[in-house]
mmCIF file of C-alpha atoms in Angstrom:
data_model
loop_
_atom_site.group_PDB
_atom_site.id
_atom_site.type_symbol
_atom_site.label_atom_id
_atom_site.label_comp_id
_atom_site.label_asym_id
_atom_site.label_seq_id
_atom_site.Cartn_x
_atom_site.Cartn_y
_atom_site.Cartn_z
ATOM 1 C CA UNK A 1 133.681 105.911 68.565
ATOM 2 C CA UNK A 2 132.772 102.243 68.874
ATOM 3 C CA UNK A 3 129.844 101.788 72.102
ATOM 4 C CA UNK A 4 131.145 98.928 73.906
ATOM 5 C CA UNK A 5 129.057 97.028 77.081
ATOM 6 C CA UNK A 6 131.884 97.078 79.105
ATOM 7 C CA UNK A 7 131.568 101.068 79.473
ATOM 8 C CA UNK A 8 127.510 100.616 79.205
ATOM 9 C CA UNK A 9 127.979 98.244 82.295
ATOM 10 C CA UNK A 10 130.621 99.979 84.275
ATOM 11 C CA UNK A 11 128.334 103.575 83.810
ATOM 12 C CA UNK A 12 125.382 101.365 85.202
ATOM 13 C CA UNK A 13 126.773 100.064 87.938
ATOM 14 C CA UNK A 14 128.561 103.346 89.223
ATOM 15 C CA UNK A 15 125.022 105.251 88.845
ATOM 16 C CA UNK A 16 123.308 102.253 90.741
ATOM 17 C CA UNK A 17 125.909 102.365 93.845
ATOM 18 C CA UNK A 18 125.070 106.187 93.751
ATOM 19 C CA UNK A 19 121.322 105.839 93.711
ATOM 20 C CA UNK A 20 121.978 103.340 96.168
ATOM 21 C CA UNK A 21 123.346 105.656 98.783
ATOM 22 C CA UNK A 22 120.304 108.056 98.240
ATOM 23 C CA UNK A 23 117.361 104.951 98.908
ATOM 24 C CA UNK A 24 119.402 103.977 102.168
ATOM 25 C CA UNK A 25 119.930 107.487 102.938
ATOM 26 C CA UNK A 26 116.214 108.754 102.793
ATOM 27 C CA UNK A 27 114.417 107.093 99.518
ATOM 28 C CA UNK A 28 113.703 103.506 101.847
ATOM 29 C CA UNK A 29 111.340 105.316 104.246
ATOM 30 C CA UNK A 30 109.421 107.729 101.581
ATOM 31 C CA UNK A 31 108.873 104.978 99.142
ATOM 32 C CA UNK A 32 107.365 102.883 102.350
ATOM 33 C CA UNK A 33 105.281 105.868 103.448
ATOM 34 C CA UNK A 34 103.965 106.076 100.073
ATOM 35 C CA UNK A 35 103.371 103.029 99.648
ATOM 36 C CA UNK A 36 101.205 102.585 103.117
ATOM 37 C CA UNK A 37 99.452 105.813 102.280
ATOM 38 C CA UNK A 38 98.212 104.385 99.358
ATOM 39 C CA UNK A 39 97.265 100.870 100.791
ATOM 40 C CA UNK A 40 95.429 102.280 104.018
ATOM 41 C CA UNK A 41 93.494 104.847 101.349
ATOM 42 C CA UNK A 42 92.408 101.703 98.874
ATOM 43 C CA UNK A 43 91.401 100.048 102.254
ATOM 44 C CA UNK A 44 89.449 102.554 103.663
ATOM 45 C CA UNK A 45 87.971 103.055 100.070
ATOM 46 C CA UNK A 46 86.991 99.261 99.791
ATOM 47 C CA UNK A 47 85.649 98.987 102.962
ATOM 48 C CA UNK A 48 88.454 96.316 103.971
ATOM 49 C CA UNK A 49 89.657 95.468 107.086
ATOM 50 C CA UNK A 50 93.095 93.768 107.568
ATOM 51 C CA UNK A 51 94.514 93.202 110.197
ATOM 52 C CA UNK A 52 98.597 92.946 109.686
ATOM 53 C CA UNK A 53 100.509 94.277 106.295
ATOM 54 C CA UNK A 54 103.519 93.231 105.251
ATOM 55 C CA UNK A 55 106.112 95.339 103.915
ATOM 56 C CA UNK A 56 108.985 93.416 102.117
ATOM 57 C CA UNK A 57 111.101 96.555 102.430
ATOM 58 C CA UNK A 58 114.618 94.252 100.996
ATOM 59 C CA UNK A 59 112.439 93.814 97.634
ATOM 60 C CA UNK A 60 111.500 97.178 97.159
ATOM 61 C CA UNK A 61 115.243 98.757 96.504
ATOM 62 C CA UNK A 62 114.161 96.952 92.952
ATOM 63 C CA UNK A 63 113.439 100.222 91.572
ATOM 64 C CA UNK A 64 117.149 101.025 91.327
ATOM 65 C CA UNK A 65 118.603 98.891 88.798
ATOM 66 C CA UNK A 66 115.786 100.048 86.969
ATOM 67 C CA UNK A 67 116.435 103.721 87.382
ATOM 68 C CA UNK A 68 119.978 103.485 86.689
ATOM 69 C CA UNK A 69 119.326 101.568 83.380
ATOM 70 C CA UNK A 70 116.838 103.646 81.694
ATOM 71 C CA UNK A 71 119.277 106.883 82.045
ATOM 72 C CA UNK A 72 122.254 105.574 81.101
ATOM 73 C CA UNK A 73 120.759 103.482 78.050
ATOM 74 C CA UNK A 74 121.345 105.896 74.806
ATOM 75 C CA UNK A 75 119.426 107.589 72.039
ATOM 76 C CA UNK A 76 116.447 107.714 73.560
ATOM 77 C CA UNK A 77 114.434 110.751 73.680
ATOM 78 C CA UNK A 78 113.879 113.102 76.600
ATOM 79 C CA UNK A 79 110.316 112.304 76.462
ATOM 80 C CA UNK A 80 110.233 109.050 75.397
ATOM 81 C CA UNK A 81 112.643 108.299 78.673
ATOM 82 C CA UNK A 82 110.435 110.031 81.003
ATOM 83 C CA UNK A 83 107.161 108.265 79.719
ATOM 84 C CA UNK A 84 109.135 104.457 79.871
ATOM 85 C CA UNK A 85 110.481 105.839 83.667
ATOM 86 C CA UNK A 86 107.002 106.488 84.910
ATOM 87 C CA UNK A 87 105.738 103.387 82.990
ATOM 88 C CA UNK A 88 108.090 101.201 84.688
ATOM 89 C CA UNK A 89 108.340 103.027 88.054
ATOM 90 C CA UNK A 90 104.599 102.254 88.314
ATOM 91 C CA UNK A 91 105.050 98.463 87.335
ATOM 92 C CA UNK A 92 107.377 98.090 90.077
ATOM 93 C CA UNK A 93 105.238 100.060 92.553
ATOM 94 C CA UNK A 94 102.271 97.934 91.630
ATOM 95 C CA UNK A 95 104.305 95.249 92.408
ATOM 96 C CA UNK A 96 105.024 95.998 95.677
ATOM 97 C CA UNK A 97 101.617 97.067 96.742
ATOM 98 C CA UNK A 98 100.007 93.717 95.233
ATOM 99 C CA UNK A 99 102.876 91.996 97.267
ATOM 100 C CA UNK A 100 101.714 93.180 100.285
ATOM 101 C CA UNK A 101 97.917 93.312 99.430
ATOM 102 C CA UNK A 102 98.369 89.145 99.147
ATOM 103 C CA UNK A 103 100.673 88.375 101.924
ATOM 104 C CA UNK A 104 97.930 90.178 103.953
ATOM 105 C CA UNK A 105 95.034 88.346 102.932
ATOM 106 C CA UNK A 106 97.101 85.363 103.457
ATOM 107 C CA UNK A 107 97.149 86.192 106.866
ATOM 108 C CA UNK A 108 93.809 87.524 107.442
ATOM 109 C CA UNK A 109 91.688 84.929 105.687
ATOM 110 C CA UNK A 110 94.123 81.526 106.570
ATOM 111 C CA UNK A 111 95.655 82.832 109.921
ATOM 112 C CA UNK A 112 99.076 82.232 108.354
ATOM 113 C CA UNK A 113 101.451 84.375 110.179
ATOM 114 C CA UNK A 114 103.612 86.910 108.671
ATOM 115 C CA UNK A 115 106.950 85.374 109.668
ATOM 116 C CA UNK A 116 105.659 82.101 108.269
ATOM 117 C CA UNK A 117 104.919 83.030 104.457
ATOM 118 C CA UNK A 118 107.622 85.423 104.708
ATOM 119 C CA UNK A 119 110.540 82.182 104.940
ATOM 120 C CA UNK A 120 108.025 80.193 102.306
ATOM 121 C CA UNK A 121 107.313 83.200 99.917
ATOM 122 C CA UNK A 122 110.908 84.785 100.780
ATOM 123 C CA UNK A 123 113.083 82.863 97.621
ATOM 124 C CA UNK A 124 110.148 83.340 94.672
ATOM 125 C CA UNK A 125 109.194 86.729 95.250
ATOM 126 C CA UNK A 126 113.010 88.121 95.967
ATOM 127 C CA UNK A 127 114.146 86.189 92.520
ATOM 128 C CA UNK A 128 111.102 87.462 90.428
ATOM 129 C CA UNK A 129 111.320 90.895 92.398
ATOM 130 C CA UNK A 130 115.223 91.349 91.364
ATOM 131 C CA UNK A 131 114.532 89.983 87.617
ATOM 132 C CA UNK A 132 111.760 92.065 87.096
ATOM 133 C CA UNK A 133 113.609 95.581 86.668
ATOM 134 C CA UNK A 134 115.783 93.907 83.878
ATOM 135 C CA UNK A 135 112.392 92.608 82.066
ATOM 136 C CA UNK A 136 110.850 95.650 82.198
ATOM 137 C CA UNK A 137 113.950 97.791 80.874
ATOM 138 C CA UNK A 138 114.414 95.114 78.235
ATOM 139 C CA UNK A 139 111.058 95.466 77.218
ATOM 140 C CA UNK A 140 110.624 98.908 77.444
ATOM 141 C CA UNK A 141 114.613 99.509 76.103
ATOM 142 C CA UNK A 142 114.392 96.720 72.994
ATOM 143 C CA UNK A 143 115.782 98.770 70.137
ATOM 144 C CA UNK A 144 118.383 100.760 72.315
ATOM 145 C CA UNK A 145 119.549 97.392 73.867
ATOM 146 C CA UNK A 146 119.790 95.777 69.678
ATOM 147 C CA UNK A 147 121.987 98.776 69.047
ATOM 148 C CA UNK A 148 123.902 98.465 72.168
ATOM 149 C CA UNK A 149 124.813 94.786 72.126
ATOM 150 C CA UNK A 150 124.735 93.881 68.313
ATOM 151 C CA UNK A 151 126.546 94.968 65.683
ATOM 152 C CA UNK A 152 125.235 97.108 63.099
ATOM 153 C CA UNK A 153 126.035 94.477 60.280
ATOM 154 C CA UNK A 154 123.155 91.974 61.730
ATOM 155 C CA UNK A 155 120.870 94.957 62.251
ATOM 156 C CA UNK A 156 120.499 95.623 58.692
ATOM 157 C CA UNK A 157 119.907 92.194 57.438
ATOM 158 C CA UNK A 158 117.007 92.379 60.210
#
């Protein structure tokens, strides 16, 4: 049977409006309890002192997309799906630590307030922050996604 992207998409975007439901439901707060663990421990660690975090909370729901993409994307090994989940789960949990890591210096070294960078920082860092998930999976994904949205007869001649 022939794999068309119209079933690829449709299975992607019913497993992302499930996985959906579970971050609103409980994944929003773990994820930003983890996330502050970590960030007062590399503080403490450091020996730095700030004064006022920022947690972007409507960027970090980023993680989904990428989720739903890597398990619905086919013939790709158990383990090999695993290792590119925790690969890109930790790229996107980087991200969101070094995004609040810089909007807090911002405001402890230049006395720019929260609310302030938030409207200037708010359209760059949601459009990178809701392309990055597709990047990663496209990067991590490359031969599944060649199979998936070209046909086989300009795959050979590659």
């Amino acid at each position: 049977m022939k794999k068309k992207p119209e079933i690829f998409i449709l299975k992607v975007l019913s497993l992302s409006l499930f996985l959906y439901v579970l971050w609103y439901w409980r994944g929003e707060s773990y994820s930003l309890s983890v996330i502050v663990g970590f960030l007062k421990h590399l503080f403490w660690t450091f020996g730095m002192r700030i004064k006022v975090l920022w947690y972007p909370k409507e960027l970090y729901n980023n993680i989904i997309p990428f989720i739903s993409l890597m398990l619905i994307t086919e013939d790709i090994e158990i383990g090999k799906r695993i290792l590119k989940l925790v690969i890109g789960v930790s790229v996107l949990v980087g991200y969101h630590i070094l995004l609040s890591v810089v909007v807090g210096l911002f405001y402890n070294d230049y006395q720019i307030p929260p609310s302030a960078l938030y409207y200037k920082l708010k359209v760059p860092f949601y459009l990178f922050s809701q392309t990055l998930p597709f990047l990663l999976w496209a990067i991590l994904a490359k031969k599944n996604l060649l199979n998936l949205f070209m046909p086989k007869k300009v795959l050979a001649i590659k």
